[in-house]
Structure formats: C-alpha cells, structure tokens
Amino acid sequence: LKELEAFLTAQTKKQGGITSDQAAVIAKFWKNHRIKIHESLINQSRWDNVLRNMNWRVDLKAQSRRIDQINTPVAIVEMELGKNGQESEFLCLEFDEAKVSQMLKNLAEIEESMTLL
C-alpha cells in the first residue's frame, strides 16, 4: 500500500501524469479490490491443470518381451489432474530403476535452482 501511494504521488508530480483525484480513485479501487485482483492474477498465471492427488507403488515385472526384464522392480505412479470445477483425468506412468534415478536427479536440480532464487 505504501509503494502504491509513493507510485501514485510520483505520477501526480510527473508532467502529463495523473491528477490527485485520479490517484485517489486508483488507491480506493486497489484497497477495495486487491484480494480479487490478487486471486485473478494467480488464476491467470496457473497452468490449466493442477495436480490434485498422486499415488505410487513399486511392483515386480511379471511379464516382458525380454526374459532379463522379468522380476525387475518398476515404480508405478498415478496422478490425478484436473481443472477447478471439472472432472479429473488420471495419468499412469511406469518407471524402471534408471528412470527413477534420472527423475530424482532432475528433481534435485529443480530444488537447487529454486533454493538459489
């Protein structure tokens, strides 16, 4: 709110800027509607689908085209995706040990990037 007031004051002093009445109207509008504006901006910046739920388990492969892949562990991941107010979609993924390791490495890189920010 202080930043808004400082910005509006600067705009009123600027040549070709806004009048003090206009600044007062903008400030009042912001005070009355800032929560709605914030929610609207969040909704606009979201991707369409959100992750509603995720389940996982580790199984052993019982069948495979290649005999050497039988009885190897696989991770099964089921994600529930959906838009607000709409029915969910389910995505089921299967990862072998190498893919799980790669995914964990990628997640660690993402976490490191976020920590730096």
PDB file of N, CA and C in Angstrom, residues 3-27:
ATOM      1  N   GLU A   3       3.897   1.421  -1.212  1.00  0.00           N
ATOM      2  CA  GLU A   3       4.502   1.507  -2.543  1.00  0.00           C
ATOM      3  C   GLU A   3       3.522   2.118  -3.534  1.00  0.00           C
ATOM      4  N   LEU A   4       2.254   1.730  -3.431  1.00  0.00           N
ATOM      5  CA  LEU A   4       1.227   2.282  -4.322  1.00  0.00           C
ATOM      6  C   LEU A   4       1.102   3.789  -4.113  1.00  0.00           C
ATOM      7  N   GLU A   5       1.042   4.207  -2.858  1.00  0.00           N
ATOM      8  CA  GLU A   5       0.920   5.632  -2.568  1.00  0.00           C
ATOM      9  C   GLU A   5       2.126   6.409  -3.099  1.00  0.00           C
ATOM     10  N   ALA A   6       3.319   5.851  -2.932  1.00  0.00           N
ATOM     11  CA  ALA A   6       4.524   6.511  -3.437  1.00  0.00           C
ATOM     12  C   ALA A   6       4.492   6.586  -4.964  1.00  0.00           C
ATOM     13  N   PHE A   7       4.068   5.501  -5.611  1.00  0.00           N
ATOM     14  CA  PHE A   7       3.993   5.485  -7.069  1.00  0.00           C
ATOM     15  C   PHE A   7       2.972   6.509  -7.569  1.00  0.00           C
ATOM     16  N   LEU A   8       1.801   6.536  -6.945  1.00  0.00           N
ATOM     17  CA  LEU A   8       0.755   7.477  -7.371  1.00  0.00           C
ATOM     18  C   LEU A   8       1.181   8.927  -7.135  1.00  0.00           C
ATOM     19  N   THR A   9       1.869   9.174  -6.023  1.00  0.00           N
ATOM     20  CA  THR A   9       2.365  10.526  -5.761  1.00  0.00           C
ATOM     21  C   THR A   9       3.354  10.943  -6.852  1.00  0.00           C
ATOM     22  N   ALA A  10       4.232  10.029  -7.220  1.00  0.00           N
ATOM     23  CA  ALA A  10       5.194  10.322  -8.285  1.00  0.00           C
ATOM     24  C   ALA A  10       4.482  10.587  -9.602  1.00  0.00           C
ATOM     25  N   GLN A  11       3.399   9.854  -9.869  1.00  0.00           N
ATOM     26  CA  GLN A  11       2.657  10.035 -11.116  1.00  0.00           C
ATOM     27  C   GLN A  11       1.926  11.380 -11.163  1.00  0.00           C
ATOM     28  N   THR A  12       1.518  11.864  -9.989  1.00  0.00           N
ATOM     29  CA  THR A  12       0.835  13.168  -9.969  1.00  0.00           C
ATOM     30  C   THR A  12       1.812  14.311 -10.195  1.00  0.00           C
ATOM     31  N   LYS A  13       3.069  14.112  -9.815  1.00  0.00           N
ATOM     32  CA  LYS A  13       4.083  15.159  -9.986  1.00  0.00           C
ATOM     33  C   LYS A  13       4.708  15.130 -11.375  1.00  0.00           C
ATOM     34  N   LYS A  14       4.514  14.058 -12.074  1.00  0.00           N
ATOM     35  CA  LYS A  14       5.096  13.883 -13.406  1.00  0.00           C
ATOM     36  C   LYS A  14       4.316  14.704 -14.428  1.00  0.00           C
ATOM     37  N   GLN A  15       5.041  15.330 -15.340  1.00  0.00           N
ATOM     38  CA  GLN A  15       4.368  16.102 -16.395  1.00  0.00           C
ATOM     39  C   GLN A  15       3.566  15.148 -17.277  1.00  0.00           C
ATOM     40  N   GLY A  16       2.307  15.445 -17.478  1.00  0.00           N
ATOM     41  CA  GLY A  16       1.439  14.575 -18.276  1.00  0.00           C
ATOM     42  C   GLY A  16       0.963  13.374 -17.487  1.00  0.00           C
ATOM     43  N   GLY A  17       1.182  13.380 -16.181  1.00  0.00           N
ATOM     44  CA  GLY A  17       0.772  12.276 -15.321  1.00  0.00           C
ATOM     45  C   GLY A  17      -0.708  12.348 -14.985  1.00  0.00           C
ATOM     46  N   ILE A  18      -1.052  11.846 -13.816  1.00  0.00           N
ATOM     47  CA  ILE A  18      -2.454  11.809 -13.400  1.00  0.00           C
ATOM     48  C   ILE A  18      -2.721  12.902 -12.379  1.00  0.00           C
ATOM     49  N   THR A  19      -3.985  13.200 -12.187  1.00  0.00           N
ATOM     50  CA  THR A  19      -4.359  14.212 -11.193  1.00  0.00           C
ATOM     51  C   THR A  19      -4.445  13.554  -9.820  1.00  0.00           C
ATOM     52  N   SER A  20      -4.487  14.353  -8.792  1.00  0.00           N
ATOM     53  CA  SER A  20      -4.595  13.809  -7.433  1.00  0.00           C
ATOM     54  C   SER A  20      -5.946  13.116  -7.232  1.00  0.00           C
ATOM     55  N   ASP A  21      -6.991  13.600  -7.905  1.00  0.00           N
ATOM     56  CA  ASP A  21      -8.298  12.935  -7.837  1.00  0.00           C
ATOM     57  C   ASP A  21      -8.230  11.547  -8.467  1.00  0.00           C
ATOM     58  N   GLN A  22      -7.549  11.449  -9.601  1.00  0.00           N
ATOM     59  CA  GLN A  22      -7.391  10.145 -10.252  1.00  0.00           C
ATOM     60  C   GLN A  22      -6.576   9.207  -9.370  1.00  0.00           C
ATOM     61  N   ALA A  23      -5.541   9.729  -8.736  1.00  0.00           N
ATOM     62  CA  ALA A  23      -4.716   8.918  -7.835  1.00  0.00           C
ATOM     63  C   ALA A  23      -5.552   8.402  -6.662  1.00  0.00           C
ATOM     64  N   ALA A  24      -6.435   9.252  -6.141  1.00  0.00           N
ATOM     65  CA  ALA A  24      -7.294   8.848  -5.020  1.00  0.00           C
ATOM     66  C   ALA A  24      -8.248   7.740  -5.448  1.00  0.00           C
ATOM     67  N   VAL A  25      -8.795   7.853  -6.659  1.00  0.00           N
ATOM     68  CA  VAL A  25      -9.713   6.821  -7.165  1.00  0.00           C
ATOM     69  C   VAL A  25      -8.975   5.502  -7.348  1.00  0.00           C
ATOM     70  N   ILE A  26      -7.778   5.543  -7.910  1.00  0.00           N
ATOM     71  CA  ILE A  26      -6.994   4.324  -8.111  1.00  0.00           C
ATOM     72  C   ILE A  26      -6.663   3.679  -6.766  1.00  0.00           C
ATOM     73  N   ALA A  27      -6.235   4.469  -5.788  1.00  0.00           N
ATOM     74  CA  ALA A  27      -5.905   3.941  -4.466  1.00  0.00           C
ATOM     75  C   ALA A  27      -7.122   3.315  -3.800  1.00  0.00           C
TER      76      ALA A  27
END
